[in-house]
Structure formats: structure tokens, C-alpha cells
Coordinates of C-alpha atoms and ligand atoms in Angstrom, one line a residue:
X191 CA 112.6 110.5 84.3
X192 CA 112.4 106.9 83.4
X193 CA 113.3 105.8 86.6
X194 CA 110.9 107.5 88.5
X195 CA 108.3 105.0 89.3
X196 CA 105.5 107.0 88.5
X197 CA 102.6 104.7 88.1
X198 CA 103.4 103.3 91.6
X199 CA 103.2 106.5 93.1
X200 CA 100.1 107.6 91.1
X201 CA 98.7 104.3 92.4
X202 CA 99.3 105.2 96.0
X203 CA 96.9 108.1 95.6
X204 CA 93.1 107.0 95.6
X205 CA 91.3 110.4 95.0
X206 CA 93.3 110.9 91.5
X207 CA 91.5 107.9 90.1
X208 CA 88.1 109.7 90.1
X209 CA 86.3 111.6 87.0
X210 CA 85.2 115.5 87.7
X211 CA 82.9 116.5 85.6
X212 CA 83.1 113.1 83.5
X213 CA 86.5 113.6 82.3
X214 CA 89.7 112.1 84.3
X215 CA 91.0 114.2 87.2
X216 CA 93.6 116.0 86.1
X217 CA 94.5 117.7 89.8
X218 CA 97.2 120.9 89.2
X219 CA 96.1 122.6 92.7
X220 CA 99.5 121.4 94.6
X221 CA 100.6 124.5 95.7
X222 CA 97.7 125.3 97.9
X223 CA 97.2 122.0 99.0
X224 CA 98.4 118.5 97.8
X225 CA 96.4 114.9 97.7
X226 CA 97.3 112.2 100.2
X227 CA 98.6 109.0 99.5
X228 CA 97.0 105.9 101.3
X229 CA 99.5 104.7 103.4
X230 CA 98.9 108.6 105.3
X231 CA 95.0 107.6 105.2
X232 CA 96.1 104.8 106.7
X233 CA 98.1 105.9 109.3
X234 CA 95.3 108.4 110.4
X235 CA 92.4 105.3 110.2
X236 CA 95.0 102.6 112.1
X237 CA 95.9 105.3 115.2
X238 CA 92.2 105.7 115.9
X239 CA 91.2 101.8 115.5
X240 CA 93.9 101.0 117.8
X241 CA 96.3 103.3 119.4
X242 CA 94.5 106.2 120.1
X243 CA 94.4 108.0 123.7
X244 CA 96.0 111.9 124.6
X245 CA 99.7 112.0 124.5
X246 CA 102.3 113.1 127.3
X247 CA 99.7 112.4 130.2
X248 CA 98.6 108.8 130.7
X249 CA 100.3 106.0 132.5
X250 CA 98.2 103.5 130.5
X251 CA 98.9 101.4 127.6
X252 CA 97.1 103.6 124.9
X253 CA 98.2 106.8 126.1
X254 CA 101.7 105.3 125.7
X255 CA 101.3 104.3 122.4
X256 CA 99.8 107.7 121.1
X257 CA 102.6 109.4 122.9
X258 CA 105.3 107.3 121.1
X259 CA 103.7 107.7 117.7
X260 CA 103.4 111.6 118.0
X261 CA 107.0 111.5 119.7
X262 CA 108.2 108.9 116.9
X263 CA 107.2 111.9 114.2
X264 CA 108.9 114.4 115.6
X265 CA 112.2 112.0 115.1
X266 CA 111.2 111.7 111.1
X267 CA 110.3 115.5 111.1
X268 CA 113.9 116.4 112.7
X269 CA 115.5 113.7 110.7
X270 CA 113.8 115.2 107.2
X271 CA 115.5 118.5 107.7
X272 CA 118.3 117.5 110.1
X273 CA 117.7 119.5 113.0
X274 CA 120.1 119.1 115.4
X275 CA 117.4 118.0 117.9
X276 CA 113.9 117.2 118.7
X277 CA 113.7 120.2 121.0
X278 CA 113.9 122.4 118.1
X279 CA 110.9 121.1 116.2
X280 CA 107.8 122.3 117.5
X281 CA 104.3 121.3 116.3
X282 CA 101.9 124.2 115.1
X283 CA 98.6 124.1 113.0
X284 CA 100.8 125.4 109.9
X285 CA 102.9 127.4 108.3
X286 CA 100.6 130.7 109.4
X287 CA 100.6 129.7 112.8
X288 CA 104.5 129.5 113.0
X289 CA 105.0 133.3 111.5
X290 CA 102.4 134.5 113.8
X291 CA 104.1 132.5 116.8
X292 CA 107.4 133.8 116.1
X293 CA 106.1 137.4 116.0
X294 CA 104.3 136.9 119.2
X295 CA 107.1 135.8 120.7
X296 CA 110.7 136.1 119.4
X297 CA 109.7 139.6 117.7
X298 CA 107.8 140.8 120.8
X299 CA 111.1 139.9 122.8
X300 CA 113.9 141.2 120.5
X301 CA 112.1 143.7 118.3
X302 CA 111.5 147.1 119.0
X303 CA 110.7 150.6 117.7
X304 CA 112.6 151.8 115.1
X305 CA 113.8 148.4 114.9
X306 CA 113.6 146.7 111.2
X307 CA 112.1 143.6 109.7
X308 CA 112.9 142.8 105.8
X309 CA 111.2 140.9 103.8
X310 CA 110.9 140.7 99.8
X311 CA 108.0 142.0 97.6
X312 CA 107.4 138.1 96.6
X313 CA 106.3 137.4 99.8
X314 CA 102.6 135.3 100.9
X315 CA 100.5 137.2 102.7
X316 CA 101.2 135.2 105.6
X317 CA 104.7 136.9 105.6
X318 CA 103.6 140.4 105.6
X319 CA 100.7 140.5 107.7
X320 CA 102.1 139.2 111.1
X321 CA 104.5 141.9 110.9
X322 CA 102.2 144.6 109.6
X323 CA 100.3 143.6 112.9
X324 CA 103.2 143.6 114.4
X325 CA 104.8 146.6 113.5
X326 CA 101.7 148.4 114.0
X327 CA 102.1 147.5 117.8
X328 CA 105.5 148.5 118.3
X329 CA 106.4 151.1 115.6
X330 CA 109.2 148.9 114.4
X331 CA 109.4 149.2 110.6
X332 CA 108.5 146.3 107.6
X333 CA 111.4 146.7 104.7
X334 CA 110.6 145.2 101.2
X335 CA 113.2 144.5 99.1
X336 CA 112.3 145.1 95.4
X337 CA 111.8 142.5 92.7
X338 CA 112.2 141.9 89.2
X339 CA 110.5 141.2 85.9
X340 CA 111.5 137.4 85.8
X341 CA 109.9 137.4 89.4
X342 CA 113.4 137.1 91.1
X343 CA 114.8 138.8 94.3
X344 CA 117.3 141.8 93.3
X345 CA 119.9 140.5 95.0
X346 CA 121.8 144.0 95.5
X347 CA 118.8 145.9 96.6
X348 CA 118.4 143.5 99.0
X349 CA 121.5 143.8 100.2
X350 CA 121.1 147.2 100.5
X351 CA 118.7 147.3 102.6
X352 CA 119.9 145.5 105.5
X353 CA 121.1 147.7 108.0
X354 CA 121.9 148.3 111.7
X355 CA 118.3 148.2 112.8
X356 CA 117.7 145.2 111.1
X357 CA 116.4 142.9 113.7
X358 CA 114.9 140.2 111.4
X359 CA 115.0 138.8 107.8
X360 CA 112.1 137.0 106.7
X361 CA 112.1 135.6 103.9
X362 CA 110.3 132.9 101.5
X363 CA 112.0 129.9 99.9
X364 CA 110.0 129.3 96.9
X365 CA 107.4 131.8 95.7
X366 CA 104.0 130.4 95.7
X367 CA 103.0 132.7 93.0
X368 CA 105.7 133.1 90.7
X369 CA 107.9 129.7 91.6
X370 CA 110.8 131.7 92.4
X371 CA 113.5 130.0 94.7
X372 CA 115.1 132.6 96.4
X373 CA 118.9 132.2 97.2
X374 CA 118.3 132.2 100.3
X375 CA 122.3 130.9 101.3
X376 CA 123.1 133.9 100.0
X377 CA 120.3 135.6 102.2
X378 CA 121.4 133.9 105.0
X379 CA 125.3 134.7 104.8
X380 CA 124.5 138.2 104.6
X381 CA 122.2 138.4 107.5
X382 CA 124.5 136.1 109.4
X383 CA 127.3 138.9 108.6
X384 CA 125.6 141.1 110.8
X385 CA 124.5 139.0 113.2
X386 CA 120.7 139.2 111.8
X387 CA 118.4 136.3 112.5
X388 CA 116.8 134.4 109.5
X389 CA 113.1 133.1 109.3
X390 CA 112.6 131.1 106.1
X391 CA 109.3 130.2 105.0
X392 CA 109.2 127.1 103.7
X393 CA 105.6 126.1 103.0
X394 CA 106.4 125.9 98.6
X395 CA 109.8 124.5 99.3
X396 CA 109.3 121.8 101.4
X397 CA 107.5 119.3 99.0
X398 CA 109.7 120.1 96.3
X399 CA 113.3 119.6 97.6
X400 CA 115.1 118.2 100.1
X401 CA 116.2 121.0 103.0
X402 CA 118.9 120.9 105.5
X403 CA 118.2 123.3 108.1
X404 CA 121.9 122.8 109.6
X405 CA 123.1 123.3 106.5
X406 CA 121.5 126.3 105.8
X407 CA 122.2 128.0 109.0
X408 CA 118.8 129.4 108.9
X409 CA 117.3 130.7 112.9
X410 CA 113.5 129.3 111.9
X411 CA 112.2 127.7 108.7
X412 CA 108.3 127.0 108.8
X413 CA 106.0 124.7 106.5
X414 CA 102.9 123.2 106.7
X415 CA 102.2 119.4 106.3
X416 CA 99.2 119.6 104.3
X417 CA 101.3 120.7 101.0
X418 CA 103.3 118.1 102.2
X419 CA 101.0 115.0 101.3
X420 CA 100.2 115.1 105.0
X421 CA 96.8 116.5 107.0
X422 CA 95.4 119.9 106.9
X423 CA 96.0 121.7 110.3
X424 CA 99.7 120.3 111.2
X425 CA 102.7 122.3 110.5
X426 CA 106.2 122.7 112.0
X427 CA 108.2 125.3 113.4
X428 CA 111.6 124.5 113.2
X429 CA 114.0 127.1 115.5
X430 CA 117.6 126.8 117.0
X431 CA 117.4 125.7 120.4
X432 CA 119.1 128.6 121.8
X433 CA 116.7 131.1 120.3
X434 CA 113.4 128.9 121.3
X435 CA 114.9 128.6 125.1
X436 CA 115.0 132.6 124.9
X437 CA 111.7 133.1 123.5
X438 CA 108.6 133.5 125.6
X439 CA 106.0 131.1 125.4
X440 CA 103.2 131.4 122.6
X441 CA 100.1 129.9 124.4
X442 CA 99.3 128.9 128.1
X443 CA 97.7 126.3 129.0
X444 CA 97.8 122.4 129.1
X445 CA 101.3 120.0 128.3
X446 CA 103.3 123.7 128.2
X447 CA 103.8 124.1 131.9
X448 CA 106.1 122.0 134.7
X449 CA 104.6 123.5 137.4
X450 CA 101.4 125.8 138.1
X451 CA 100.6 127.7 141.6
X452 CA 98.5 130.8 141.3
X453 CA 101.6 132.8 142.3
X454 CA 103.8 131.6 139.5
X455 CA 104.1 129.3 136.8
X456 CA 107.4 127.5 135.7
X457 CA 107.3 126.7 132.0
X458 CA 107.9 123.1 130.4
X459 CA 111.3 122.2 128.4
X460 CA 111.8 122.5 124.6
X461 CA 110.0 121.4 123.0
X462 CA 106.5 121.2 124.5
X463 CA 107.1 124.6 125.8
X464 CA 105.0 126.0 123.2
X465 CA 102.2 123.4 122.5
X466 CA 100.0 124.3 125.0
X467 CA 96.5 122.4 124.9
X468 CA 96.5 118.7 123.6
X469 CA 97.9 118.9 120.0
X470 CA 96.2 117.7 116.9
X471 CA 97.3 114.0 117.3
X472 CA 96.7 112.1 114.1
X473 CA 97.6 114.6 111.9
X474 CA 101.1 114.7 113.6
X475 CA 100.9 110.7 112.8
X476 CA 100.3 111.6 109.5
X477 CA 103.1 113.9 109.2
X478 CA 105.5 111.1 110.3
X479 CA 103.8 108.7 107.6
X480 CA 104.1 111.3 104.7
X481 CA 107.7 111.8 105.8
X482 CA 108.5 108.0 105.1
X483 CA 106.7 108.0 102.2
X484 CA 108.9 110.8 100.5
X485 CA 111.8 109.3 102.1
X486 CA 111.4 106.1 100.2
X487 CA 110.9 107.8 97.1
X488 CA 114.1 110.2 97.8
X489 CA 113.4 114.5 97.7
X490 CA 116.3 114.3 94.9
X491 CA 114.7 112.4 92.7
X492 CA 111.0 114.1 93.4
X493 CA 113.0 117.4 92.5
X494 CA 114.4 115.8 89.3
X495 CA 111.3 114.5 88.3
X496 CA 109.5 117.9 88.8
X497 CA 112.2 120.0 86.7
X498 CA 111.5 118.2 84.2
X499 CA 107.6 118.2 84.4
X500 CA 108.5 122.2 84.5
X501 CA 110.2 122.6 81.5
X502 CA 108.0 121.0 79.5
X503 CA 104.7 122.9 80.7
X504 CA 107.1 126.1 80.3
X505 CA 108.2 125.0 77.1
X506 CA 104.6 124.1 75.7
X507 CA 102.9 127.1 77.4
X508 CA 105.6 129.3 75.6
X509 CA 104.1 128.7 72.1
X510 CA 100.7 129.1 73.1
X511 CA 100.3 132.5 71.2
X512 CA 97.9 135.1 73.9
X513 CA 100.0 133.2 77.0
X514 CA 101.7 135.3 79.3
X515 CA 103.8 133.3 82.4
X516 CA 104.2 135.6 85.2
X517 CA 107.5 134.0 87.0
X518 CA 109.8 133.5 84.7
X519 CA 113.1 133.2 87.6
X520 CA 115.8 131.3 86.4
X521 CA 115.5 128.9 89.9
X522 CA 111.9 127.9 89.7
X523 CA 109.7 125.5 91.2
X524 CA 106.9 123.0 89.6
X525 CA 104.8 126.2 89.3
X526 CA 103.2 127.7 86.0
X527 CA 101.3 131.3 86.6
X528 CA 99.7 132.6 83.9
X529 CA 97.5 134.7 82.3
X530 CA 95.6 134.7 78.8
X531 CA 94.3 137.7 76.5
X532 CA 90.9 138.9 77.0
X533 CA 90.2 135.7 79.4
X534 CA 90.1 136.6 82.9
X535 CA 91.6 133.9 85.3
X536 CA 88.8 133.3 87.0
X537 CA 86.9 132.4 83.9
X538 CA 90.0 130.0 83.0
X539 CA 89.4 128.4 86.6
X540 CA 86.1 127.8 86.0
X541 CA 86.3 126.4 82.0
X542 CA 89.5 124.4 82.8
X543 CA 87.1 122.7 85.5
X544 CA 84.6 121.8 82.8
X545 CA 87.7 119.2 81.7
X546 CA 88.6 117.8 84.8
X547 CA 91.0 120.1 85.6
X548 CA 91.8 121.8 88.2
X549 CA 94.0 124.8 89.0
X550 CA 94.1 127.9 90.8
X551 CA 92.8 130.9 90.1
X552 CA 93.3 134.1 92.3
X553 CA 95.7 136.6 93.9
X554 CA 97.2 133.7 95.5
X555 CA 97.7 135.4 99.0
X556 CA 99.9 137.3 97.1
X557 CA 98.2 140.7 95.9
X558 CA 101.8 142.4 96.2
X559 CA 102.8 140.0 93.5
X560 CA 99.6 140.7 91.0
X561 CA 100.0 144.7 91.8
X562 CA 103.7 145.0 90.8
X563 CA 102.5 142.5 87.5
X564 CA 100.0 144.4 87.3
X565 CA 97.3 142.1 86.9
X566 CA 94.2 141.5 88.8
X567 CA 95.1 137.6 89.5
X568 CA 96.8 134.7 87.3
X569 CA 95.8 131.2 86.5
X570 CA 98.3 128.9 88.3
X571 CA 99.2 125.3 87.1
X572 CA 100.8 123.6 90.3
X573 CA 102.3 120.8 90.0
X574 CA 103.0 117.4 92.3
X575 CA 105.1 114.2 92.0
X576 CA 102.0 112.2 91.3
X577 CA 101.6 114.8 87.9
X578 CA 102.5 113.7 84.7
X579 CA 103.5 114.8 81.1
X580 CA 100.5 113.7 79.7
X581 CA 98.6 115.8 82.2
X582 CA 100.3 118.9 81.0
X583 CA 99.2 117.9 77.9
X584 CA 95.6 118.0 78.8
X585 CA 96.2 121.3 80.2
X586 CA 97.7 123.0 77.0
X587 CA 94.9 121.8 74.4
X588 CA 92.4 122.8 77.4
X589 CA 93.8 126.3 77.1
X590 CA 94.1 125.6 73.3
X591 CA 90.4 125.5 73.1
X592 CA 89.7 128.3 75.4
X593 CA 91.4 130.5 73.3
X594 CA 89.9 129.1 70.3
X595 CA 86.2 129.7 71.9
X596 CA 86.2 132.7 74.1
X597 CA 89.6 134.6 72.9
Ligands
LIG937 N1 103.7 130.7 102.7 C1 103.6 130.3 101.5 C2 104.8 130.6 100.6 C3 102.4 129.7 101.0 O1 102.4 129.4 99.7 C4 101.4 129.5 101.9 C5 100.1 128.9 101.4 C6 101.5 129.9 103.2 C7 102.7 130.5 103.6 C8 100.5 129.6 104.3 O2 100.3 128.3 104.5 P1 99.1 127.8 105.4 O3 99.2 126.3 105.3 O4 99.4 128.2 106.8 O5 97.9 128.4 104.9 N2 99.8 129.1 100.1 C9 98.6 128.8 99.4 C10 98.5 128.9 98.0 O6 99.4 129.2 97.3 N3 97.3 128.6 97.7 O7 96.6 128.3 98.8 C11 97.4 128.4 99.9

């Protein structure tokens, strides 16, 4: 913990140096979307100054330029999660986008009725509706394998429920509700015994640990950038080539084609195949700048440096008397869901603001989650690299005095 250069980093991030509501920003909102640090503002402001024209069509200088900065990000988002290839990492608008594209595509192509999809009772609800919709269309059938108490996947009846139909696991990495990191090289192993493709969605996990996709042997994993200290409305796709050469395309239109009559259309190469239309340009710049940024700073040590900013919120929320964590999984990430006696999360949202502080409070995307907990929402504590000990600290007496006032 010493060694993590924390007051550079907080530094790097000019929004956390304002006052809400006359009190210092204490900013706990991370997993639904994290701040950006300048040298991504930067990237965004210096692209438009000077290098900005579209990208894959020009033959002038500008047009080059854009192209190899949106090109040159593809290379750090490959290199970030070693893919095997450029081809295989496709731009999207997030990680929404990327379910909903592999269920228009992949699953429309591979998936039929009677066929099976499983996923886990943990899931967002952007991993259950695309193949609600989905099965809905084709009569193909959604699993969900069961979870426990602590939050965590029961490994066995997962297991269990992966059959001969099974067409697809989907499954997420880290729980943005509960925390939870699923095992998902377990998960994987097991599908891959039976031949089963594996969609991972990464859109917790991403900012929180470094991921290998060769390494994991996963089919797709999906994040977005904007919980990734990049832009809102840029996300990847990552898929094996072999599978994305098979799959339809997505959209038509623009930058996805090689050649157009009004007889027949031949489609473009990986990966531009499926980013039809011109693509959100600076936020993919932005992407690439985030990427070096983390780099620099090293996903091991961001991941060691959040463990321990999770045990101590755990540890201090766990003597707070009326304090209930819902996710208690014994592989967690830097999130703390909670709820209070006789204070309704909303209400904690809303007083916790009154000190600068802000959290989340809701059903997360996750009303699955709240059902089997049986609560109508939590209060969730999210935490970043740029958070700090001392933050927690303003947290706890904030929910100290809650208690004391209203519980
Ligand atoms: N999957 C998980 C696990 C998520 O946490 C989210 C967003 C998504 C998918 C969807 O990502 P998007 O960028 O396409 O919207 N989660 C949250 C959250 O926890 N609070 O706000 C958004």
C-alpha cells in the first residue's frame, strides 16, 4: 500500500478536487461509472485541435492521422488483454451493445429452439435481457444457475446444469452488485469440456484486474471503457477470430462492406466487419489513453491496492451495529452493498450526498439479485484506484450519523 503513488494518481484526476454540497468530494460511484484522469481529457481535446478528420476513408493528411490514432488503440486494447490479434477486437458503444451484438449474431446463427443458454442468478440485466429477447424469438431456453448466501456461484449446480443443449454460457466476471468474482476458469474448463462457447462479461472486472483473454480461453469477453477511466459510449468486443469470421454481421452500412451492387454485397474483413457507420472516434482515442495510463500504473498493483481498500471498508462496515453487506463472496471486488435498519437506500443515497458523498443507490440492474436478498435495493460503496482509506472513513461516520439521527 505504501508504494502505491496515490497522491499522484489522485492528482491526475481534476473533478475529485471539487466540494459537493460544501464538503470535499468523496466520489464512491465507480462501478457504474468512473472519473477520468487528464491525460484522457487530454487526449480527447488534442485529437480535435489537431488530428481530427473520419478514419479508414481519406487519402489526406488528417484522415491519416485519425485513422492511425483509432487504429493505434486497437493495438493497446489487444495488447491490454492479449488478444491474439487486432481482428478480434471490435469497437461497440459498450458493454450492452456487445451482448446484444453477439445475440444478434452469433446466437441467431448457432442457437436454436430447444437449444440452451446459461447464465447465473448474479447476472446485470444486460446479461439476461438480450437472451430473454432472444429466447422469446426462437424458443431456445435461458438456464440460471442458483446462487448462494455469501453471493457466490454454486459451483455444482452450475455444473449441473450444463447439458447437451447447451449452446452458450454467459457469464459475468465480477458482480456489480454483490462484488462477487466468479471462477470463471473453472466455468470455462467445463464449458470447454463439452465444446460450449463462453461469453464473459467483463464490464466490473476490467478496471479492477488485469485479464488475459488467451489465457482464459474465453470465446468473447465484453466491457465498456467508461468504467474503465475512459469515455462514455466506447466499449469492446473481444471474440476469437474464428467465431467472428463465422458470425453474421451486426449492422449494415458504412466502413463494414468491400463491395456494394444492388444485387449483392460482399462484407469487409475482421475487424471492421461489424462497425458499420463511422465509429465514435475520440472516445476510441480515449480508450487507447486510459489503457496507457493503467499500464503505467500496472493492473497488479491497482488490484493490490483495492484489496486492501476492501478489507478495510468490510472490516469497518462490519462493526457498524444495523449494517447488513449483501455480497459477502470470499473472491470479491472493491464493492461494498449494503443495507441499514429502518433506513431505506434511497434515503442513504440522498443523506450520504448531503456530505459529499456519493454512492449508489438502487437495484443496480440487478433486481434478480435484490429479489433472491430479498430487499427492495442496497446502498452500494464502489470503489476506484484514486479512493482512499481516509475516504472510507468519511463514509463510515456518515453512516454513523445516519443511524444516530434517523435509525
Ligand atoms: N455488465 C455489468 C456487470 C455491469 O455492471 C454493467 C453496468 C453492464 C454490464 C452494462 O454496462 P454498460 O456500460 O453497457 O451500461 N453496471 C452499472 C452499474 O452497476 N451501475 O450503473 C451501471
Amino acid at each position: 500500500m505504501t508504494t502505491f503513488p496515490i497522491e499522484k494518481i489522485r492528482a491526475d484526476f481534476p473533478i475529485l478536487k471539487q466540494k459537493i454540497r460544501n464538503k470535499p468530494l468523496v466520489y464512491l460511484d465507480n462501478a457504474a461509472t468512473c472519473q477520468k484522469p487528464q491525460v484522457v481529457i487530454d487526449s480527447i481535446s488534442h485529437l480535435y485541435m489537431h488530428e481530427y478528420a473520419n478514419v479508414h476513408r481519406g487519402v489526406h493528411t488528417l484522415s491519416m492521422k485519425a485513422t492511425d490514432r483509432y487504429e493505434g488503440a486497437r493495438e493497446k486494447v489487444k495488447d491490454f488483454i492479449n488478444a491474439s490479434s487486432t481482428k478480434e477486437i471490435i469497437f461497440v458503444r459498450g458493454a450492452t451493445e456487445a451482448i446484444n451484438l453477439i445475440a444478434s449474431t452469433f446466437a441467431k446463427a448457432n442457437i436454436n429452439k430447444g437449444d440452451e443458454i446459461l447464465i447465473t442468478a448474479m447476472e446485470h440485466h444486460s446479461n439476461i435481457v438480450p437472451w430473454q429477447m432472444f429466447c422469446e424469438q426462437t424458443g431456445a431456453v435461458l438456464k440460471v444457475a442458483p446462487i448462494n448466501l455469501q453471493g457466490e456461484l454454486i459451483y455444482e449446480q452450475f455444473e449441473k446444469l450444463i447439458s447437451d443443449k447447451t449452446k452458450l454460457v454467459s457469464v459475468v466476471h465480477m458482480s456489480n452488485a454483490l462484488g462477487t468474482i466468479n471462477p470463471v476458469k473453472k466455468i470455462i474448463a467445463a464449458a470447454k469440456a463439452k465444446n460450449i462457447p463462453v461469453l464473459l462479461d467483463g464490464a466490473q472486472a476490467i478496471p479492477h484486474m488485469s485479464v488475459d483473454v488467451q489465457q482464459l480461453d474465453c470465446d468473447f469477453y465484453v466491457f465498456s471503457g467508461h468504467k474503465l477511466y475512459a469515455p462514455a459510449g466506447i466499449g469492446v468486443l473481444y471474440g476469437k477470430q474464428a467465431l467472428l469470421e463465422a458470425m453474421p454481421p451486426y449492422q449494415g452500412g458504412g466502413d463494414m462492406i468491400r463491395k456494394v451492387t444492388f444485387e449483392e454485397t460482399e462484407y469487409n474483413t475482421l475487424p471492421y466487419k461489424f462497425e458499420a457507420g463511422t465509429p465514435s472516434i475520440a472516445d476510441v482515442v480515449g480508450l487507447g489513453a486510459a489503457i496507457d495510463y493503467l499500464v503505467e500504473i500496472g493492473m497488479d498493483n491497482i488490484a493490490a491496492y483495492e484489496a486492501e481498500l476492501l478489507d478495510y471498508a468490510t472490516e469497518k462496515a462490519s462493526k457498524i451495529e444495523g449494517l447488513r453487506i449483501i455480497g459477502e463472496a470470499k473472491e470479491k471486488g472493491a464493492i461494498l452493498s449494503f443495507v441499514l435498519d429502518k433506513i431505506h437506500p434511497h434515503d442513504i443515497g440522498t443523506m450520504l450526498d448531503s456530505l459529499g458523498i456519493a454512492i449508489r443507490a438502487g437495484h443496480h440492474c440487478a433486481m434478480p439479485v435484490m429479489d433472491f436478498f430479498e430487499v427492495p435495493a442496497t446502498a452500494r460503496a464502489s470503489f476506484a484506484m484514486y479512493n482512499t482509506k481516509e475516504e472510507i472513513d468519511v463514509l463510515m461516520s456518515g453512516i454513523e450519523q445516519l443511524i444516530e439521527v434517523f435509525g
